[in-house]
Short mmCIF file of C-alpha atoms in Angstrom, two decimals:
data_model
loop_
_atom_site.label_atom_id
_atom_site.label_comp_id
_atom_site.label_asym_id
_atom_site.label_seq_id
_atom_site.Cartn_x
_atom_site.Cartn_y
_atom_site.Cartn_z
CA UNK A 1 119.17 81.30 120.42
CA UNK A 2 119.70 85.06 122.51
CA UNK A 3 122.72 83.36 123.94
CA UNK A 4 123.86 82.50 120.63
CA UNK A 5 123.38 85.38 118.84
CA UNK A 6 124.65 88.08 121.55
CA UNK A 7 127.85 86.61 122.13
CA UNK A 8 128.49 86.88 118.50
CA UNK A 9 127.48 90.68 119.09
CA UNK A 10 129.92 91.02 121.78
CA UNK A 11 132.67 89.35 119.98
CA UNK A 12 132.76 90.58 116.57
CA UNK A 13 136.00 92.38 115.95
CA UNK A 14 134.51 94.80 113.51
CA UNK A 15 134.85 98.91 113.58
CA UNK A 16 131.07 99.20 112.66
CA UNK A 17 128.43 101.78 113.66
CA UNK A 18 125.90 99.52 114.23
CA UNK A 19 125.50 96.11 113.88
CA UNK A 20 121.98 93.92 113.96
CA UNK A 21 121.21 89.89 113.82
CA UNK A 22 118.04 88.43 112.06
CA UNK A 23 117.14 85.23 112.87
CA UNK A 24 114.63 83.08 111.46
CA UNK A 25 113.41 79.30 111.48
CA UNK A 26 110.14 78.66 109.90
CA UNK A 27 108.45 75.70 109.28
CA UNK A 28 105.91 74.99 106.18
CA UNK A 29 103.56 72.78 105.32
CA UNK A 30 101.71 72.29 101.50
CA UNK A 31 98.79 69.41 101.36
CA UNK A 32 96.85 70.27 97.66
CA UNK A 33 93.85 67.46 96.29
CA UNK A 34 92.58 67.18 93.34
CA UNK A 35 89.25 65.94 92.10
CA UNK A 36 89.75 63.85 95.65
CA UNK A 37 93.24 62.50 94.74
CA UNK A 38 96.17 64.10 97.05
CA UNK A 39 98.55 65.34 94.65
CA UNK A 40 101.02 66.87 97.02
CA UNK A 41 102.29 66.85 100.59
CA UNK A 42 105.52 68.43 101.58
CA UNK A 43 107.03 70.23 104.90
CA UNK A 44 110.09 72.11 105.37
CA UNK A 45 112.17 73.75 107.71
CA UNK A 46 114.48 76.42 106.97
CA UNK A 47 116.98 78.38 109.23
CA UNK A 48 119.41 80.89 109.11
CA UNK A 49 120.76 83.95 109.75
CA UNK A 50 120.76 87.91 107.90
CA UNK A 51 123.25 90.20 109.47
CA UNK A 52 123.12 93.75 108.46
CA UNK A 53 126.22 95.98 109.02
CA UNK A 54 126.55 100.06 109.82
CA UNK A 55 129.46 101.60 108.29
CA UNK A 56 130.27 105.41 107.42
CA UNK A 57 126.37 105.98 106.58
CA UNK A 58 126.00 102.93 104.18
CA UNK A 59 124.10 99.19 105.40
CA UNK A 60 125.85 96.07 103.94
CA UNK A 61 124.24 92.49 104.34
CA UNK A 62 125.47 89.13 104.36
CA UNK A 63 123.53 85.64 105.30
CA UNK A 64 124.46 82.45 106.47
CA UNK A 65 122.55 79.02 107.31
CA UNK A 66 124.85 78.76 110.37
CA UNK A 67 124.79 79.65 113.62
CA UNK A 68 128.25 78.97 114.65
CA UNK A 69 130.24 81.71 115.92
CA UNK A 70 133.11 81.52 113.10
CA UNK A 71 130.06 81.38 110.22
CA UNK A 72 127.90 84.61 111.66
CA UNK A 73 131.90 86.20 112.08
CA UNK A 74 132.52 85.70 109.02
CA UNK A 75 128.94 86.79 107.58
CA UNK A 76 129.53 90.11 109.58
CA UNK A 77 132.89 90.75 108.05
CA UNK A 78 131.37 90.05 104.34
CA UNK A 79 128.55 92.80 105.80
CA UNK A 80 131.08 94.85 106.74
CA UNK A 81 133.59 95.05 103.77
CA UNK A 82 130.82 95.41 101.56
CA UNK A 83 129.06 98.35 103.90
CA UNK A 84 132.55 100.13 103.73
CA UNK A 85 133.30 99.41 99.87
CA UNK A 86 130.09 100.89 98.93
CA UNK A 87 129.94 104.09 101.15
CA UNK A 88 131.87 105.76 98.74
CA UNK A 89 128.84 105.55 96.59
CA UNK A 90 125.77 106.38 98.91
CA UNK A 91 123.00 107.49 97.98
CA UNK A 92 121.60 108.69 101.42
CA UNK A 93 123.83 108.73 104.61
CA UNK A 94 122.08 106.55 106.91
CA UNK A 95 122.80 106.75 111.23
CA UNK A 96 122.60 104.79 113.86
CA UNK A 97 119.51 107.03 114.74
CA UNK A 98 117.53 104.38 111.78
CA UNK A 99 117.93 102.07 113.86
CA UNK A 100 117.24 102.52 117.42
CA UNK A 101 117.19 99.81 120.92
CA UNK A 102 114.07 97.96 120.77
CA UNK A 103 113.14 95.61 123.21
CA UNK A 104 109.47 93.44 122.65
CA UNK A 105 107.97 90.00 121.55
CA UNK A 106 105.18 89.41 119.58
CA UNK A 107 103.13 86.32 119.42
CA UNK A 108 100.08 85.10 116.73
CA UNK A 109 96.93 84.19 118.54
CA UNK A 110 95.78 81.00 118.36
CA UNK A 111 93.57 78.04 120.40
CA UNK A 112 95.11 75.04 118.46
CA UNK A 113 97.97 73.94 117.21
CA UNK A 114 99.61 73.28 113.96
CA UNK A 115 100.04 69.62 115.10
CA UNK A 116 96.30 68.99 116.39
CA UNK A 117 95.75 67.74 113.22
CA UNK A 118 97.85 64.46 111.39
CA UNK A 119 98.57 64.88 107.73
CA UNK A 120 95.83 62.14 107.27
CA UNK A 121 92.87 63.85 108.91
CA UNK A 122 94.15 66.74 106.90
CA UNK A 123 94.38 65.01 103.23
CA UNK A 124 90.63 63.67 104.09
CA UNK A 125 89.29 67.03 105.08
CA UNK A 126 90.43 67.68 101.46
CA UNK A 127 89.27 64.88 100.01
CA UNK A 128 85.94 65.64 101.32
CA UNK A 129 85.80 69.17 100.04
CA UNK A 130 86.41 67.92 96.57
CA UNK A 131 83.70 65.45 96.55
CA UNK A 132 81.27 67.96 98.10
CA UNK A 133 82.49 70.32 95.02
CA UNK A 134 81.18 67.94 92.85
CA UNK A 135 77.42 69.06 93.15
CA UNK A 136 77.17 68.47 89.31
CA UNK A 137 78.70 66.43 86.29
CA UNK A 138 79.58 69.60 84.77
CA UNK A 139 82.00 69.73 87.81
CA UNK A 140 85.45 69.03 85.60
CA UNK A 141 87.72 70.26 88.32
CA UNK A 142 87.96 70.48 91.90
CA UNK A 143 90.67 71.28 94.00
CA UNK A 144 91.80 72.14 98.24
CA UNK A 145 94.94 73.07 99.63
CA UNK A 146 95.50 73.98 103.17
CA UNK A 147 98.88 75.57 104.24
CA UNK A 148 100.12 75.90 107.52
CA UNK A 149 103.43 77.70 108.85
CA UNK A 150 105.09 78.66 111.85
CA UNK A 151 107.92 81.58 111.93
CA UNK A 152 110.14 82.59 114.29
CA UNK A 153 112.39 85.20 114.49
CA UNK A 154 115.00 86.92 117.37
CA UNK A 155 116.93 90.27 116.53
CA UNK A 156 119.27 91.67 118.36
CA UNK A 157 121.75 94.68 117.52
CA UNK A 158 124.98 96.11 119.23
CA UNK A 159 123.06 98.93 120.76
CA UNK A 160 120.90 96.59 122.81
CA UNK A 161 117.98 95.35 120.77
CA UNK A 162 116.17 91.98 121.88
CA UNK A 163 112.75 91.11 119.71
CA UNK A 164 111.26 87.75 119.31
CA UNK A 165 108.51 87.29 117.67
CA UNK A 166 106.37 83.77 117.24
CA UNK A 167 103.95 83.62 114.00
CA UNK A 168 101.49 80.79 113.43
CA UNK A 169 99.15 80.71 110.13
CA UNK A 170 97.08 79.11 108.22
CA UNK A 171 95.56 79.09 104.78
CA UNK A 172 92.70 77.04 103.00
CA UNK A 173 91.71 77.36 99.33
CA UNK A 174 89.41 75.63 97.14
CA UNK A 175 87.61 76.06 94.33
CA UNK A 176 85.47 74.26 91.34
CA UNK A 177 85.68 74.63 87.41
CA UNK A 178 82.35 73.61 85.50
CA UNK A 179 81.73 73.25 81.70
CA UNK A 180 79.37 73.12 79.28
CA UNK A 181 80.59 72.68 75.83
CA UNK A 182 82.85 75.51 75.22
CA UNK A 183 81.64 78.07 78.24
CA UNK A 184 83.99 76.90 81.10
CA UNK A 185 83.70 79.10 84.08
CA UNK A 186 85.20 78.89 87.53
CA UNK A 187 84.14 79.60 91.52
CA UNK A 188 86.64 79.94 94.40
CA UNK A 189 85.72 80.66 98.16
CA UNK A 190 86.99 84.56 97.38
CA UNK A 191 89.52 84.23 94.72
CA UNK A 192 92.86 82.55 94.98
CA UNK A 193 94.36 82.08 98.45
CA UNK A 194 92.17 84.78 100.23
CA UNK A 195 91.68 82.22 102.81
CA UNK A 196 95.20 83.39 104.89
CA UNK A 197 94.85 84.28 108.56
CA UNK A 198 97.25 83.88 111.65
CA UNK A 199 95.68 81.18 113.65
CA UNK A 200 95.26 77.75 114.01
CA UNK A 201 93.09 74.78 113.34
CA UNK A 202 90.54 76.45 114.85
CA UNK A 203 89.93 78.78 111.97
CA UNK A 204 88.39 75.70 110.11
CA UNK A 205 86.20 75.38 112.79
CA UNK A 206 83.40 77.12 110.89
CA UNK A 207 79.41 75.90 111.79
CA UNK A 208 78.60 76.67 107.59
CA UNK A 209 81.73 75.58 106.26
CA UNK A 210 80.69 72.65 104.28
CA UNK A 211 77.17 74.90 103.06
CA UNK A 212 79.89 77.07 101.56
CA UNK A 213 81.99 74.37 99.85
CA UNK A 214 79.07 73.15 98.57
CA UNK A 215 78.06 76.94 97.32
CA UNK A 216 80.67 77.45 95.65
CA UNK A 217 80.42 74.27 93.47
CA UNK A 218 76.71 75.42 93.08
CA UNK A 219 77.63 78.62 92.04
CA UNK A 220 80.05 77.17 89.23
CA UNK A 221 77.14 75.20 87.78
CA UNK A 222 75.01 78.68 87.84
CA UNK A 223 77.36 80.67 85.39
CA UNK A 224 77.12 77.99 82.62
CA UNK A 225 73.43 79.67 81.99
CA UNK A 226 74.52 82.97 83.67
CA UNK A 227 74.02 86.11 81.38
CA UNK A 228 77.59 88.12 79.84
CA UNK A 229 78.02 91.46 81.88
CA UNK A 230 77.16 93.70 80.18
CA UNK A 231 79.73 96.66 78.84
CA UNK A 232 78.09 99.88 80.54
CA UNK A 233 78.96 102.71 82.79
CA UNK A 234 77.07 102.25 85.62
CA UNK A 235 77.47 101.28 89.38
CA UNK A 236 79.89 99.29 90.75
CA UNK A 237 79.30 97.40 93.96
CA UNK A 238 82.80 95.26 95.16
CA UNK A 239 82.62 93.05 97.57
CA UNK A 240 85.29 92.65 100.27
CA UNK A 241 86.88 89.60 98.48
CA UNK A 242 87.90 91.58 95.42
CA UNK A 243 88.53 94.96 97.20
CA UNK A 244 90.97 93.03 98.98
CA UNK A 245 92.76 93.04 95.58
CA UNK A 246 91.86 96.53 94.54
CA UNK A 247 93.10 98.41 97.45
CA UNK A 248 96.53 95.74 97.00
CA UNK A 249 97.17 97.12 93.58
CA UNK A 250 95.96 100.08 93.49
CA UNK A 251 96.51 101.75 96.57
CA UNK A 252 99.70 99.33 98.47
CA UNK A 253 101.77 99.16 95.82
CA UNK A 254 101.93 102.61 94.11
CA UNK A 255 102.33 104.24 97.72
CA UNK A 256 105.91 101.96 98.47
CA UNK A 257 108.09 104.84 98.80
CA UNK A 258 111.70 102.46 97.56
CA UNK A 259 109.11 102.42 94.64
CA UNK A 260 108.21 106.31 94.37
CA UNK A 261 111.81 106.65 94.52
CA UNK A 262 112.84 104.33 91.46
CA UNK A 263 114.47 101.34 93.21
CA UNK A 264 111.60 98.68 92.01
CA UNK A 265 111.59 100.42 88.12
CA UNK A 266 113.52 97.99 86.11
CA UNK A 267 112.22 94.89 87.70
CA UNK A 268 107.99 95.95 89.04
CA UNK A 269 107.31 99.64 87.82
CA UNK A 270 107.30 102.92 89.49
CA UNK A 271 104.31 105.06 91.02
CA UNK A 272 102.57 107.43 89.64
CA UNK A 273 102.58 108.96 93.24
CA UNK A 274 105.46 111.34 94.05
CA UNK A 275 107.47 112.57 97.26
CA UNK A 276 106.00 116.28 96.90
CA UNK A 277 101.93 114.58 96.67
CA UNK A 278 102.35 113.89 100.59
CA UNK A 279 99.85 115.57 102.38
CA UNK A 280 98.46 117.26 99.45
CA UNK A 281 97.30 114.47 97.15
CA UNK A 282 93.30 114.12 96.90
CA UNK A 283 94.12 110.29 96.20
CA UNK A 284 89.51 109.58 96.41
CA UNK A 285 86.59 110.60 97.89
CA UNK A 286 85.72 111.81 101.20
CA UNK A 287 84.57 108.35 102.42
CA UNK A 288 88.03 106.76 101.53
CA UNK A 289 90.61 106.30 104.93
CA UNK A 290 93.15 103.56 104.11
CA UNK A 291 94.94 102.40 107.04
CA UNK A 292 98.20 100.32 107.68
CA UNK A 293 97.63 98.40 110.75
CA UNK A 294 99.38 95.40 111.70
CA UNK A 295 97.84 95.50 115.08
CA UNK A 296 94.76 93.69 113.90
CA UNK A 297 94.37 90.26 115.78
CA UNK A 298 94.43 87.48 113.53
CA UNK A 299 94.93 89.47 110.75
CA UNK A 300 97.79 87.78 108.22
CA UNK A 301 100.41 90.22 108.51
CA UNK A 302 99.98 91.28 112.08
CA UNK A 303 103.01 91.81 114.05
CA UNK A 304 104.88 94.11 116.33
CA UNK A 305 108.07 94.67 115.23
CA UNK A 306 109.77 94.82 111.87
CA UNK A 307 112.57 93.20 110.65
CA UNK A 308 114.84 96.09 111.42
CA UNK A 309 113.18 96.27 114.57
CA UNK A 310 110.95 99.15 114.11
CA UNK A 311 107.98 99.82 116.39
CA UNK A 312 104.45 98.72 114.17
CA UNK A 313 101.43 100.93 114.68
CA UNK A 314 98.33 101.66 113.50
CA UNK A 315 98.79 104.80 110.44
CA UNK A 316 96.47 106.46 108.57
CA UNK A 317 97.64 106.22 104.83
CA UNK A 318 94.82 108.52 103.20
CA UNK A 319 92.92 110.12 105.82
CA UNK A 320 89.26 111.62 104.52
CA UNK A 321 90.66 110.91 101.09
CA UNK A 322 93.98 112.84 101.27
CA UNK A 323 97.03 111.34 101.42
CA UNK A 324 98.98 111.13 104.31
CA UNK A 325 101.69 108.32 104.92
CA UNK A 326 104.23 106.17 102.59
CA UNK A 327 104.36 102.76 103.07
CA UNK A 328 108.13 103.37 104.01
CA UNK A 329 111.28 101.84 106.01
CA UNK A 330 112.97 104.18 108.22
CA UNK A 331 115.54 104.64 105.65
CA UNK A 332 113.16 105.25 102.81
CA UNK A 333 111.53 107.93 105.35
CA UNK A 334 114.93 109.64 105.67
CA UNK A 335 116.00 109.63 101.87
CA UNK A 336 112.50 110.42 100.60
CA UNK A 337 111.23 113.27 104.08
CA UNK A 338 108.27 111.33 103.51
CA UNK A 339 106.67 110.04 107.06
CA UNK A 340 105.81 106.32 106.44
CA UNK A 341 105.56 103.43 108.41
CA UNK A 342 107.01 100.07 110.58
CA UNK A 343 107.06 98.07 107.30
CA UNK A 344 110.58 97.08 106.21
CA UNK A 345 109.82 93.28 105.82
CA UNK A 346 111.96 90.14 104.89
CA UNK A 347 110.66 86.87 103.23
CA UNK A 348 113.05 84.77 105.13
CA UNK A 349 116.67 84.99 106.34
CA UNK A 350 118.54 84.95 103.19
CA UNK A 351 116.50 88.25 101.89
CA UNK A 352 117.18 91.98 103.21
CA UNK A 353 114.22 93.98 104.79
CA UNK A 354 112.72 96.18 101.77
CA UNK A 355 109.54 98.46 102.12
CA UNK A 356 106.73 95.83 101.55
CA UNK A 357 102.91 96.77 102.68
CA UNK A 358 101.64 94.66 105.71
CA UNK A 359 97.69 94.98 106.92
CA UNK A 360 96.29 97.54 104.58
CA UNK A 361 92.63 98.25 105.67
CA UNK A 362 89.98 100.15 104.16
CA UNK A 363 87.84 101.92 107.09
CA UNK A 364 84.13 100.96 107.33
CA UNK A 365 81.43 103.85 106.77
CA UNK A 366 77.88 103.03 108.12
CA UNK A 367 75.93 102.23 105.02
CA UNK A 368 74.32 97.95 105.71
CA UNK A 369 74.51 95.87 102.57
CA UNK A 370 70.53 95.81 102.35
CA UNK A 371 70.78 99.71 102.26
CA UNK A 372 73.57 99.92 99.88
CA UNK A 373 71.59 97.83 97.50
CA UNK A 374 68.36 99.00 98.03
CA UNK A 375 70.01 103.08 96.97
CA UNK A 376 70.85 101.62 93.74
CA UNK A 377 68.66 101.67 90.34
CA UNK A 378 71.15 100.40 88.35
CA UNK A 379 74.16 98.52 88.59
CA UNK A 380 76.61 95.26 88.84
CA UNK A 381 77.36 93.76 92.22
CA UNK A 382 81.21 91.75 91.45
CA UNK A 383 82.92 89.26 93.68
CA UNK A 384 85.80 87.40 94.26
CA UNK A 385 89.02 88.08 91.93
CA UNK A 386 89.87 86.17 88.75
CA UNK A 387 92.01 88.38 86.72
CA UNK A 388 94.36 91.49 86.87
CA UNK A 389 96.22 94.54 84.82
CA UNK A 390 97.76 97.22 85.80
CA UNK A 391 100.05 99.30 84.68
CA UNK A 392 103.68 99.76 85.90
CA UNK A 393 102.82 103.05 87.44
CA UNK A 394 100.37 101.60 89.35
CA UNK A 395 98.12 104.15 87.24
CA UNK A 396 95.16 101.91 84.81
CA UNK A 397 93.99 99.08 85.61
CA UNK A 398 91.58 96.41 84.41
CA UNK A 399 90.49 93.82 86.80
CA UNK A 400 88.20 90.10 86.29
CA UNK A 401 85.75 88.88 89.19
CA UNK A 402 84.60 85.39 88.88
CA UNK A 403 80.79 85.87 89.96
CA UNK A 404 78.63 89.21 89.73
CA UNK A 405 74.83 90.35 90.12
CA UNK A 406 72.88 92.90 88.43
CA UNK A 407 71.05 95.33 90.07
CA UNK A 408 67.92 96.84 89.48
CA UNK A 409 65.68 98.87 91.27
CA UNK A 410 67.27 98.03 94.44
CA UNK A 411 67.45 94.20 93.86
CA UNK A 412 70.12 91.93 92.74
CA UNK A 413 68.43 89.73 89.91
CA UNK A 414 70.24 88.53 87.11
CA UNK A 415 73.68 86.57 87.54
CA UNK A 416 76.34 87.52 85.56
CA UNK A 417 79.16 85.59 83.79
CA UNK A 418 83.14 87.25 83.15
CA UNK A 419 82.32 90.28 84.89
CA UNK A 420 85.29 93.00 84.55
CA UNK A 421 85.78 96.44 85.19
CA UNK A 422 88.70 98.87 84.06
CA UNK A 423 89.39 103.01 85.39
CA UNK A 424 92.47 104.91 86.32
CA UNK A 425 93.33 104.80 89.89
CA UNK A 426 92.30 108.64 90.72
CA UNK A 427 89.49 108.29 88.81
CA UNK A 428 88.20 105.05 90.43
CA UNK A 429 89.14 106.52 93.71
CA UNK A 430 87.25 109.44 93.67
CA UNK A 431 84.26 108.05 92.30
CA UNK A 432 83.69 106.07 95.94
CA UNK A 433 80.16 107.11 97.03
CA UNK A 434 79.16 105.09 99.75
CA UNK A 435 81.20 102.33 101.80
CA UNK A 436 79.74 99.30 104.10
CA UNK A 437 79.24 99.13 107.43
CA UNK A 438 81.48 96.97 110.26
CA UNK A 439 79.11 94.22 109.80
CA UNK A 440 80.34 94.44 106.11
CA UNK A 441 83.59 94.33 107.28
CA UNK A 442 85.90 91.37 106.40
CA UNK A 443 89.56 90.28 106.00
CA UNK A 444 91.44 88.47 103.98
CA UNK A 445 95.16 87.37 103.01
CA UNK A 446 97.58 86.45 100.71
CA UNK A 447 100.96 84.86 101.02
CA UNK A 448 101.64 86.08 97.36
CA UNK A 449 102.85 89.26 96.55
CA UNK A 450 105.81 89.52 94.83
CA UNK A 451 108.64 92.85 94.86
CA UNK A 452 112.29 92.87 94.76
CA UNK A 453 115.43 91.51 93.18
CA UNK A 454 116.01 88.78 93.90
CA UNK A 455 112.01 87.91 94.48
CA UNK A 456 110.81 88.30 97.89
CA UNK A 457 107.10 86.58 98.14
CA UNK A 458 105.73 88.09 101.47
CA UNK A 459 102.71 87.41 103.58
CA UNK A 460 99.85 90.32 103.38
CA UNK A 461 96.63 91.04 105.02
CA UNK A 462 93.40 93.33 103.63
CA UNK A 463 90.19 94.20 104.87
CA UNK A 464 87.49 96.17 103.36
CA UNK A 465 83.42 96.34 103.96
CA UNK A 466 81.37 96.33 100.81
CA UNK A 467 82.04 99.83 98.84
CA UNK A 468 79.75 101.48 95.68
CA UNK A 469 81.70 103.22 93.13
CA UNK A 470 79.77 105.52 90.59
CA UNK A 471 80.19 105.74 86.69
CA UNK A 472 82.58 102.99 86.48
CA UNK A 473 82.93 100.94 82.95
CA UNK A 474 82.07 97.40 83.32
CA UNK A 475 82.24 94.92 80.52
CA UNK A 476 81.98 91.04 79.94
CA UNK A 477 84.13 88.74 78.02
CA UNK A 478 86.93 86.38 79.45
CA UNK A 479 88.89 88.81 81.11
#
């Protein structure tokens, strides 16, 4: 592949200012059962080729599925013509200075492979967690998916770049629906696909695995006779599983800076975050330091590089509760004089880099579960996502959990059926009065979220320890 793509460096005929190759090939794998009958089991492999094109302070892009020298030619002189055609229009002059020589590799960590496993074994391990779903003939639905993938990718630009970097993941997901007459409730292991890590077989390799299958069938069955949250203002205790969500919607996407700036309006919303609330902003409490850190091994979207090339490290976004950092390209960074971060991010080869968040963490505090429980007289304990609002500026929100506890006098007692809660983003922020502990700690990923036109679905990673949030309005019905 280097061969390949840096003789087509050396020989394109093209008066650019800069010039970079993307390649990708990824391979993908889908196996989904349900109620123990294997509905579907596909693999693909995809390959091809973004080229991205410096001309008179404007990027133009072009793709192709080939690698032949005449195809990634003529790719670069569609980049080209459309880099100079448009830089009598720019926005934002942009330099060779975005995009300087990086030389690296980056590869996931894992102890077995993709292929340690044949698609039979794998269909039965599904099989199997269906029927140990079925703790109960109020079990109506059970279902297991496991997806696997492995990404590559080599960029190299005409001022010396060379990055390869070698991604292997995995993701497991299953889940049980129970009914009783017309109460029909569901339980997940975390909400949908929370189960995404880099890895490989290994990371089914879990000694309670099947005691949690089994729980969450269990745990279906309970919320049939489960009281209705209750609608209050009270405490709010989130587990990691759904804060994995919360800090996703309400803290990674408003804080985009292509966003902030109006490029994702017409199609996903704005921000109600500006340029000028950098450094200023008191976006919560205190207790609240968000970082982006794709160093985090294992973690879903770990990596090294970029797809522009950019250097990844660890950033604080909101340091101590203040805002800090965008979750900004370099060229977002230059247009905006907002600092952000190594996060321009592609969903395969046909697709540009945009700003996308990667690993968005929530720092632990030092507060154990038992002690965080045990401070609280009253309040609701909510897990794993079901449902979610929010507004286009990222601004109110109302979210569902699947499973909740109440709490009183320092005990969970009561479960709770359709638990939901609703705030403003400040306000929910800011009323953050005590955050878990590293033991608390856990991460979680999602090969879901959706931004840009056309759609880019990209790969991210959150981790959070248990938090308490005070004076929050909770409320039951179906969310």
């Amino acid at each position: 592949m280097w061969s390949k793509l840096t003789k087509a460096i050396a020989n394109f005929d093209i008066p650019a200012d800069w010039i970079g190759i993307r390649a990708v090939k990824e391979t993908a794998s889908s196996r989904f059962v349900r109620d123990g009958i294997p509905q579907a089991n596909g693999k693909s492999t995809t390959e091809g080729v973004m080229l991205e094109v410096l001309v008179d302070g404007c990027l133009g892009y072009a793709a192709t599925n080939s690698l032949e020298l005449a195809s990634l030619e003529a790719a670069a002189q569609i980049a080209y013509k459309q880099a100079l055609f448009s830089s009598k229009w720019w926005i934002y002059p942009f330099r060779e200075s975005q995009r300087p020589k990086v030389v690296g590799e980056y590869n996931s960590p894992f102890l077995e492979p993709l292929d340690a496993l044949s698609p039979g074994e794998i269909n039965n391990l599904l099989v199997r967690m269906c029927r140990t779903l079925k703790v109960d003939d109020k079990i109506v639905q059970t279902t297991a998916s496991i997806s696997t993938n492995e990404r590559e990718t080599w960029f190299v630009s005409s001022n010396g770049s060379e990055v390869y970097q070698k991604f292997i993941s995995l993701g497991i997901h299953y889940g049980a629906i129970a009914q009783d007459g017309a109460i029909v409730q569901q339980r997940t292991n975390n909400g949908w696909q929370a189960h995404s890590y880099q890895g490989g077989w290994e990371l089914l390799r879990q000694e309670n695995l099947w005691q949690k299958v089994q729980q969450v069938g269990e745990q279906a069955i309970e919320l049939l006779t489960a009281t209705e949250c209750p609608n209050t203002r009270t405490n709010l205790v989130l587990a990691p599983d759904q804060m994995m969500l919360q800090i996703h919607e309400s803290v990674g996407h408003p804080l985009e800076i292509d966003r902030i700036l109006g490029d994702e309006r017409n199609y996903a919303g704005g921000s109600f975050v500006t340029t000028e609330d950098f450094g200023q902003l008191v976006y919560g409490s205190p207790l609240m330091n968000i970082t982006f850190d794709p160093t985090v091994l294992g973690e879903y979207a770990s990596y090294a590089f970029d797809d522009t090339g950019a250097v990844a490290t660890r950033e604080h976004l909101i340091k101590d509760g203040v805002l800090q950092r965008g979750l900004g390209s370099a060229e977002s960074q230059a247009r905006s004089g907002v600092p952000g971060v190594a996060c321009a991010r592609a969903s395969s080869w046909n697709r540009p880099a945009i700003d996308r968040m990667a690993n968005l963490n929530l720092e632990p505090g030092n507060a154990s579960f038992e002690e965080i429980i045990s401070s609280i007289e009253h309040g609701v304990y909510m897990e794993s996502n079901r449902s979610w609002s929010i507004d286009d500026r990222r601004y109110k929100f109302q979210f569902g959990c699947e499973y909740a506890k109440l709490i009183e006098n320092g005990k969970l007692t009561k479960t709770l059926r359709n638990p939901n809660y609703r705030a403003t983003t400040p306000e929910f922020w800011h009323s953050l009065i005590k955050i878990g502990d590293a033991d608390s700690w856990q991460m979680y990923g999602t090969p879901y979220c959706g931004k840009g036109e056309p759609n880019q679905a990209i790969w991210v990673g959150h981790g959070s320890p248990v938090c308490v949030f005070a004076n929050v309005e909770v409320f039951g019905g179906g969310g």
